[in-house]
XYZ file of C-alpha atoms in Angstrom:
490
model
C -29.509 -5.995 -18.314
C -29.296 -2.219 -18.733
C -31.868 -1.726 -15.961
C -29.829 -3.886 -13.585
C -26.677 -1.956 -14.516
C -28.420 1.353 -13.836
C -29.488 0.100 -10.407
C -25.900 -0.903 -9.629
C -24.555 2.422 -10.914
C -26.202 4.531 -8.244
C -24.333 6.440 -5.543
C -25.732 4.318 -2.727
C -24.977 0.990 -4.395
C -21.512 2.090 -5.459
C -20.662 3.088 -1.895
C -21.887 -0.321 -0.698
C -19.978 -2.116 -3.470
C -16.877 -0.059 -2.740
C -17.041 -0.997 0.940
C -17.383 -4.685 0.019
C -14.440 -4.481 -2.391
C -12.298 -2.809 0.270
C -13.204 -5.497 2.798
C -12.421 -8.334 0.376
C -9.124 -6.772 -0.670
C -8.179 -6.159 2.973
C -8.908 -9.785 3.837
C -7.194 -11.466 0.896
C -4.262 -9.041 0.388
C -2.053 -10.949 2.800
C 1.570 -9.991 3.072
C 3.334 -6.865 1.948
C 3.802 -5.134 -1.397
C 7.171 -3.589 -0.543
C 9.517 -4.582 2.310
C 9.203 -1.088 3.847
C 5.523 -1.799 4.528
C 6.461 -4.709 6.770
C 9.977 -4.152 8.082
C 9.578 -0.442 8.874
C 6.107 -0.653 10.389
C 5.077 -4.076 11.711
C 8.574 -5.150 12.753
C 9.208 -1.737 14.355
C 5.974 -2.081 16.343
C 6.803 -5.701 17.221
C 10.169 -4.540 18.547
C 8.618 -1.739 20.618
C 6.454 -4.326 22.364
C 9.684 -6.169 23.331
C 9.014 -9.104 21.001
C 12.124 -8.731 18.813
C 15.701 -7.448 19.201
C 16.743 -4.130 17.673
C 19.714 -5.853 16.030
C 17.350 -7.642 13.630
C 15.554 -4.486 12.456
C 16.067 -2.724 9.122
C 18.922 -0.258 8.702
C 16.425 2.613 8.731
C 15.869 2.006 12.446
C 19.537 2.417 13.294
C 19.797 5.485 11.030
C 16.660 6.892 12.730
C 15.164 8.036 9.429
C 11.747 6.405 9.736
C 8.921 8.559 11.198
C 7.422 6.324 13.864
C 3.879 7.641 14.264
C 2.547 4.832 12.090
C 4.549 2.087 13.859
C 3.213 3.532 17.131
C -0.363 3.212 15.808
C 0.399 -0.390 14.856
C 1.897 -1.054 18.306
C -1.243 0.301 19.997
C -3.414 -2.008 17.895
C -1.150 -4.961 18.700
C -1.102 -4.213 22.433
C -4.876 -3.848 22.682
C -5.533 -6.983 20.618
C -2.937 -8.967 22.595
C -4.600 -7.851 25.833
C -7.932 -9.093 24.470
C -6.338 -12.479 23.817
C -5.626 -12.174 20.091
C -2.050 -13.255 19.398
C -2.373 -14.366 15.772
C -0.225 -11.924 13.736
C -2.134 -12.671 10.546
C -5.446 -11.643 12.081
C -3.765 -8.587 13.568
C -2.351 -7.568 10.181
C -5.816 -8.097 8.650
C -7.305 -5.753 11.257
C -4.634 -3.172 10.412
C -5.484 -3.490 6.702
C -9.165 -3.159 7.584
C -8.347 0.027 9.491
C -6.505 1.329 6.422
C -9.470 0.362 4.223
C -11.868 2.221 6.536
C -9.782 5.389 6.301
C -9.684 4.993 2.522
C -13.459 4.633 2.355
C -13.872 7.820 4.381
C -11.349 9.625 2.188
C -13.019 8.553 -1.068
C -16.480 9.355 0.328
C -15.455 12.896 1.286
C -13.416 13.435 -1.880
C -16.376 12.473 -4.069
C -18.843 14.594 -2.081
C -16.522 17.585 -2.294
C -15.600 17.574 -5.983
C -18.518 15.847 -7.751
C -20.300 19.163 -8.425
C -17.467 20.175 -10.747
C -18.557 17.418 -13.142
C -21.807 18.520 -14.769
C -22.826 15.200 -16.324
C -24.583 12.881 -13.870
C -23.291 9.887 -15.822
C -19.690 11.061 -15.539
C -20.193 11.756 -11.825
C -21.161 8.131 -11.349
C -18.066 7.055 -13.265
C -16.015 9.350 -11.029
C -17.199 7.417 -7.977
C -16.978 4.050 -9.735
C -13.409 4.501 -10.931
C -12.145 6.035 -7.689
C -13.289 2.922 -5.849
C -12.564 0.356 -8.554
C -9.414 1.470 -10.342
C -7.312 -1.561 -9.549
C -4.170 0.167 -8.245
C -6.193 2.663 -6.185
C -8.007 -0.239 -4.513
C -4.690 -2.030 -4.040
C -3.159 0.944 -2.220
C -6.358 1.655 -0.274
C -6.031 -1.472 1.882
C -2.306 -1.267 2.530
C -1.256 -0.360 6.061
C 1.708 1.430 4.526
C 2.980 4.989 4.527
C 1.560 5.445 1.021
C -1.810 3.963 1.999
C -2.473 5.983 5.154
C -0.818 9.099 3.773
C -3.173 9.034 0.780
C -6.259 8.631 2.970
C -5.357 11.493 5.304
C -4.660 13.785 2.333
C -8.054 12.993 0.765
C -9.800 13.638 4.078
C -7.957 16.911 4.711
C -8.399 18.490 1.272
C -12.059 17.448 1.235
C -12.709 19.135 4.572
C -10.750 22.176 3.440
C -12.894 22.739 0.345
C -16.211 21.275 1.517
C -16.913 23.116 4.751
C -18.870 26.311 4.149
C -18.157 28.004 7.461
C -14.564 27.626 8.552
C -13.157 29.572 11.477
C -9.664 29.355 12.885
C -10.550 26.257 14.925
C -11.699 24.390 11.820
C -8.389 25.187 10.160
C -6.512 23.824 13.176
C -8.357 20.511 12.742
C -7.678 20.451 9.006
C -4.038 21.430 9.497
C -3.680 18.605 12.018
C -4.800 16.082 9.406
C -2.343 17.556 6.895
C 0.354 17.217 9.544
C -0.680 13.621 10.169
C -0.406 12.807 6.458
C 3.103 14.293 6.483
C 4.058 12.100 9.450
C 2.919 9.040 7.515
C 5.172 9.920 4.575
C 7.533 12.892 4.378
C 7.199 13.095 0.576
C 3.602 14.250 1.109
C 5.340 17.582 1.686
C 5.602 18.050 -2.109
C 1.826 17.803 -2.355
C 1.282 20.140 0.594
C 3.632 22.677 -0.961
C 1.529 22.710 -4.130
C -1.690 23.063 -2.156
C -0.428 25.844 0.127
C 0.991 27.704 -2.870
C -2.434 27.503 -4.542
C -4.102 28.775 -1.362
C -1.636 31.657 -1.209
C -2.231 32.680 -4.840
C -5.920 31.989 -5.405
C -7.788 31.402 -2.145
C -6.771 34.491 -0.200
C -7.174 33.002 3.265
C -7.452 35.335 6.214
C -4.632 35.660 8.727
C -6.700 33.717 11.287
C -7.245 30.869 8.836
C -3.559 30.690 7.913
C -2.683 30.783 11.611
C -5.063 27.913 12.347
C -3.671 25.877 9.464
C -0.106 26.518 10.613
C -0.878 25.672 14.238
C -2.479 22.394 13.184
C 0.385 21.322 10.919
C 3.165 22.364 13.309
C 1.447 20.824 16.340
C 1.311 17.432 14.644
C 4.891 17.726 13.437
C 5.926 18.589 17.009
C 3.976 15.606 18.290
C 5.715 13.469 15.679
C 9.118 14.614 16.965
C 8.087 13.598 20.494
C 6.894 10.189 19.281
C 10.106 9.616 17.309
C 12.274 10.574 20.283
C 10.306 8.205 22.528
C 10.445 5.400 19.979
C 14.189 5.665 19.313
C 15.039 6.319 22.949
C 16.702 9.690 22.386
C 15.910 13.101 20.943
C 16.066 12.942 17.162
C 14.767 14.731 14.070
C 13.827 11.969 11.662
C 13.043 14.383 8.834
C 16.585 15.768 8.962
C 18.048 12.277 9.344
C 16.019 11.199 6.307
C 17.195 14.140 4.202
C 20.810 13.773 5.278
C 20.945 10.027 4.676
C 18.962 9.718 1.451
C 19.679 13.029 -0.281
C 22.980 14.431 1.035
C 24.718 11.072 1.556
C 22.970 9.532 -1.481
C 21.720 6.407 0.272
C 18.483 6.371 -1.760
C 20.428 6.517 -5.022
C 22.307 3.372 -4.021
C 19.049 1.480 -4.585
C 19.025 2.595 -8.223
C 18.605 5.745 -10.290
C 16.188 6.461 -13.135
C 15.813 9.274 -15.719
C 13.204 12.009 -15.334
C 10.749 10.399 -17.773
C 10.770 7.045 -15.953
C 7.475 7.637 -14.107
C 5.595 8.228 -17.358
C 6.842 5.144 -19.181
C 6.652 2.946 -16.085
C 3.085 4.031 -15.345
C 1.995 3.238 -18.896
C 3.323 -0.294 -18.593
C 2.694 -1.160 -14.950
C -0.786 0.369 -14.613
C -1.672 -1.736 -17.707
C -2.664 -0.198 -21.043
C -4.936 0.939 -22.522
C -6.423 2.043 -19.172
C -3.110 3.563 -18.078
C -2.893 5.491 -21.358
C -6.398 6.922 -20.862
C -5.607 8.100 -17.324
C -2.237 9.576 -18.270
C -3.550 11.528 -21.270
C -6.631 12.712 -19.367
C -4.589 13.875 -16.370
C -1.974 15.719 -18.427
C -4.725 17.427 -20.423
C -6.309 18.484 -17.122
C -3.192 20.186 -15.753
C -2.731 22.056 -19.060
C -6.222 23.517 -19.501
C -7.185 23.703 -15.821
C -3.823 24.595 -14.301
C -5.401 26.966 -11.765
C -7.225 24.081 -10.089
C -5.897 23.064 -6.625
C -5.651 19.417 -7.671
C -3.525 20.459 -10.661
C -1.153 22.310 -8.315
C -0.920 19.335 -5.941
C -0.470 16.873 -8.800
C 2.235 18.871 -10.588
C 4.354 19.740 -7.548
C 4.107 16.215 -6.145
C 5.154 14.768 -9.496
C 7.970 17.285 -10.013
C 9.287 16.652 -6.513
C 9.635 12.969 -7.294
C 11.000 13.498 -10.805
C 14.001 15.500 -9.543
C 14.916 12.761 -7.042
C 17.134 10.199 -8.766
C 15.742 7.112 -7.043
C 12.261 6.342 -8.334
C 9.629 3.751 -7.495
C 6.091 3.735 -8.849
C 4.638 3.290 -5.349
C 5.929 6.768 -4.512
C 3.125 8.181 -6.690
C 0.299 6.300 -4.939
C -0.838 9.431 -3.019
C -1.953 11.138 -6.261
C -3.575 8.026 -7.763
C -7.126 8.909 -6.543
C -6.890 12.202 -8.463
C -6.527 10.448 -11.835
C -10.168 9.392 -12.470
C -11.434 12.853 -11.497
C -8.945 14.666 -13.737
C -9.594 12.314 -16.655
C -13.392 12.522 -16.512
C -13.534 16.288 -16.093
C -11.074 16.567 -19.000
C -13.378 14.442 -21.154
C -16.327 16.662 -20.297
C -14.315 19.819 -21.025
C -13.040 18.470 -24.361
C -16.542 17.539 -25.513
C -17.926 20.953 -24.565
C -15.044 22.941 -26.053
C -15.001 21.084 -29.367
C -18.771 20.499 -29.448
C -17.790 16.932 -30.160
C -18.656 13.681 -28.377
C -15.361 11.836 -28.149
C -16.992 8.598 -27.027
C -19.014 8.346 -30.261
C -15.842 7.595 -32.207
C -15.438 3.807 -32.749
C -11.686 3.741 -32.094
C -11.966 5.797 -28.909
C -14.908 3.741 -27.734
C -12.995 0.504 -28.335
C -9.940 1.765 -26.413
C -12.046 2.953 -23.468
C -14.158 -0.200 -23.231
C -11.072 -2.414 -23.507
C -9.324 -0.368 -20.832
C -12.288 -0.586 -18.467
C -12.638 -4.343 -18.955
C -8.930 -4.902 -18.279
C -9.122 -2.658 -15.221
C -12.096 -4.462 -13.697
C -10.487 -7.866 -14.287
C -7.424 -6.630 -12.398
C -9.706 -5.240 -9.687
C -11.089 -8.741 -9.144
C -7.526 -10.041 -8.891
C -6.743 -7.414 -6.236
C -9.863 -8.423 -4.278
C -8.972 -12.103 -4.057
C -5.213 -12.553 -4.508
C -2.638 -12.393 -1.696
C -0.097 -9.621 -2.131
C 2.696 -11.974 -1.092
C 1.903 -15.701 -1.583
C 4.660 -16.686 0.840
C 2.778 -15.018 3.699
C 0.061 -17.633 3.176
C 2.745 -20.254 3.876
C 3.779 -18.502 7.092
C 0.124 -18.412 8.152
C -0.271 -22.112 7.383
C 2.721 -22.960 9.574
C 1.491 -20.678 12.380
C -1.994 -22.192 12.399
C -0.973 -25.848 12.139
C 2.151 -26.027 14.305
C 1.728 -24.561 17.764
C 4.430 -26.741 19.324
C 8.197 -26.159 18.937
C 9.181 -26.563 15.287
C 12.408 -26.849 13.353
C 12.187 -25.946 9.683
C 15.118 -27.050 7.530
C 16.034 -25.175 4.372
C 18.852 -25.603 1.850
C 19.119 -22.225 0.128
C 17.568 -19.073 1.607
C 16.037 -18.763 5.052
C 12.300 -18.230 4.343
C 11.999 -16.111 7.505
C 14.724 -13.705 6.433
C 13.585 -11.429 3.552
C 15.755 -9.296 3.637
C 15.515 -8.983 7.435
C 14.144 -11.416 9.993
C 10.353 -11.850 9.903
C 9.886 -11.997 13.668
C 6.309 -10.719 13.484
C 5.092 -13.781 11.548
C 7.249 -16.331 13.399
C 6.475 -18.120 16.636
C 9.298 -17.731 19.185
C 9.794 -21.516 19.284
C 10.093 -21.906 15.506
C 13.742 -22.395 14.582
C 14.943 -22.178 10.958
C 17.953 -24.469 10.393
C 20.177 -24.410 7.321
C 21.181 -27.821 5.990
C 23.694 -28.457 3.226
C 22.190 -31.809 2.303
C 19.339 -34.145 3.187
C 21.774 -36.436 5.018
C 22.338 -33.749 7.670
C 18.709 -33.935 8.816
C 18.255 -36.183 11.852
C 14.856 -37.389 13.030
C 13.986 -36.041 16.459
C 11.072 -37.380 18.477
C 10.944 -34.280 20.689
C 10.524 -31.642 17.982
C 8.274 -31.349 14.976
C 10.470 -31.044 11.900
C 9.620 -29.541 8.537
C 11.752 -29.492 5.412
C 11.373 -26.727 2.841
C 12.650 -26.875 -0.740
C 11.836 -25.427 -4.131
C 9.105 -27.548 -5.713
C 11.482 -28.611 -8.515
C 13.725 -30.190 -5.858
C 10.979 -32.111 -4.071
C 12.180 -35.483 -5.360
C 15.274 -35.065 -3.182
C 13.031 -35.561 -0.112
C 11.627 -38.962 -1.089
C 13.989 -40.935 1.139
C 12.867 -38.953 4.199
C 9.408 -40.513 4.085
C 7.903 -37.120 4.888
C 4.255 -36.087 4.653
C 3.440 -33.333 2.170
C 1.889 -30.379 4.021
C 2.157 -27.293 1.810
C 3.009 -25.891 -1.619
C 2.848 -22.215 -2.593
C 0.545 -22.898 -5.558
C -1.726 -25.865 -6.300
C -0.244 -28.531 -8.551
C -2.564 -27.694 -11.451
C -1.376 -24.060 -11.541
C 2.190 -25.219 -12.152
C 1.088 -26.900 -15.379
C 0.599 -23.469 -16.964
C 4.111 -22.080 -17.138
C 3.289 -19.122 -19.386
C 6.307 -17.029 -20.337
C 8.369 -19.307 -18.070
C 7.065 -17.535 -14.941
C 8.121 -20.445 -12.727
C 11.797 -19.740 -13.392
C 11.294 -16.289 -11.846
C 9.270 -17.523 -8.874
C 10.213 -19.354 -5.724
C 7.531 -21.985 -5.191
C 7.951 -23.535 -1.753
C 7.303 -27.211 -1.104
C 7.145 -28.406 2.530
C 7.044 -31.859 4.079
C 6.671 -32.854 7.721
C 9.108 -35.522 8.866
C 8.006 -38.521 10.912
C 9.246 -38.620 14.484
C 12.050 -40.967 15.422
C 9.638 -43.131 17.434
C 7.371 -43.782 14.441
C 10.254 -45.018 12.291
C 11.426 -47.721 14.670
């Protein structure tokens, strides 16, 4: 058993396993984690290809606060795939997630190669690679075609190239600066991280004028390109970064979505990242920035975190770009603590129990990430897309399933028409159009008189038998039947 584990825990096999995990997560992570990931990227791209009206886009489009480099990348993918005959939006979104996963793999590969020498223990180096690939929330973010996902990958690539390359002339710094600029165009908040890094370079690295010039040219060139892309996308000259700052900070739009105290990120991380693993990472990372505060990762981590702490509106996904730093900081902190105290922390029974429990919980959650859809309702949309290619009416009684909170044009065929009905009696059989009726599964008995054929339910029947902590009351489990045509009922 130990021999097999040692074979698995080799650099080569971990890279292979990491690639497999990324592929599986990209394939099964259907749907979106946060509405911004869909409505400000895929729907923007869908609109730019003239497949949806601007009136049905998110408010961020009309306020012109969304940087559109990433929607443009998505639109290019869509256009090329459409030209090749691929129209299925679910396959297209999978390809976009696979693209994100590929960038993440490259970022993790370079990040590990660049910083592994700082960890002296070969065993801890292997755990550095293992946990960077297989920490469940890092893997989750790694396959998201979101601003957090791509922004994280570009940052890992850029800082790795910055510190790995031995010979770097001005041209190299232009390339590296361009990648930093690209990460900023994915997500403006990456600027907090870049500020910390550039401050560290200014204090400790002592770059030459030529190197600083190259870095500046690279960053500013990409920002300039981003302004051109935004102006093209919105149809007029605009500065999205200023629009973003004015709307969310000066006008307080972001705060309207909720405000949290400064300590919220710490308590929320402990709970949401799942203890005891979250506790281990938090303690290890904070210890790192205290004893090794001159490290560039400490500067990036602290300034990125502080930048988000001072902003009133907080969401845990905002911290995804620094998630890959956590295993490195924790493991190097463990090694430093053992050496400084001449004491092997892992030999203590309580510590060993906490660590093993945390790792087991983490790897169970990693398996969940690899095989569970991010949004179960997207599986329903895919089922309807694949099985109903003709014109379809879908009746609903409460909320339009294709409006969450904006219209899901990307996942909807043009000839699919959602129709609100106040009661079952309003539904008329129509021989010319396929008709579906959607209800909550607890209301399915109301459809018995329609003589419909069951076609879909969000979860299998047996899953609904296990209503732990009354989770069903907080979930919307769709139940769909297909109605018989008028001709078959005569």
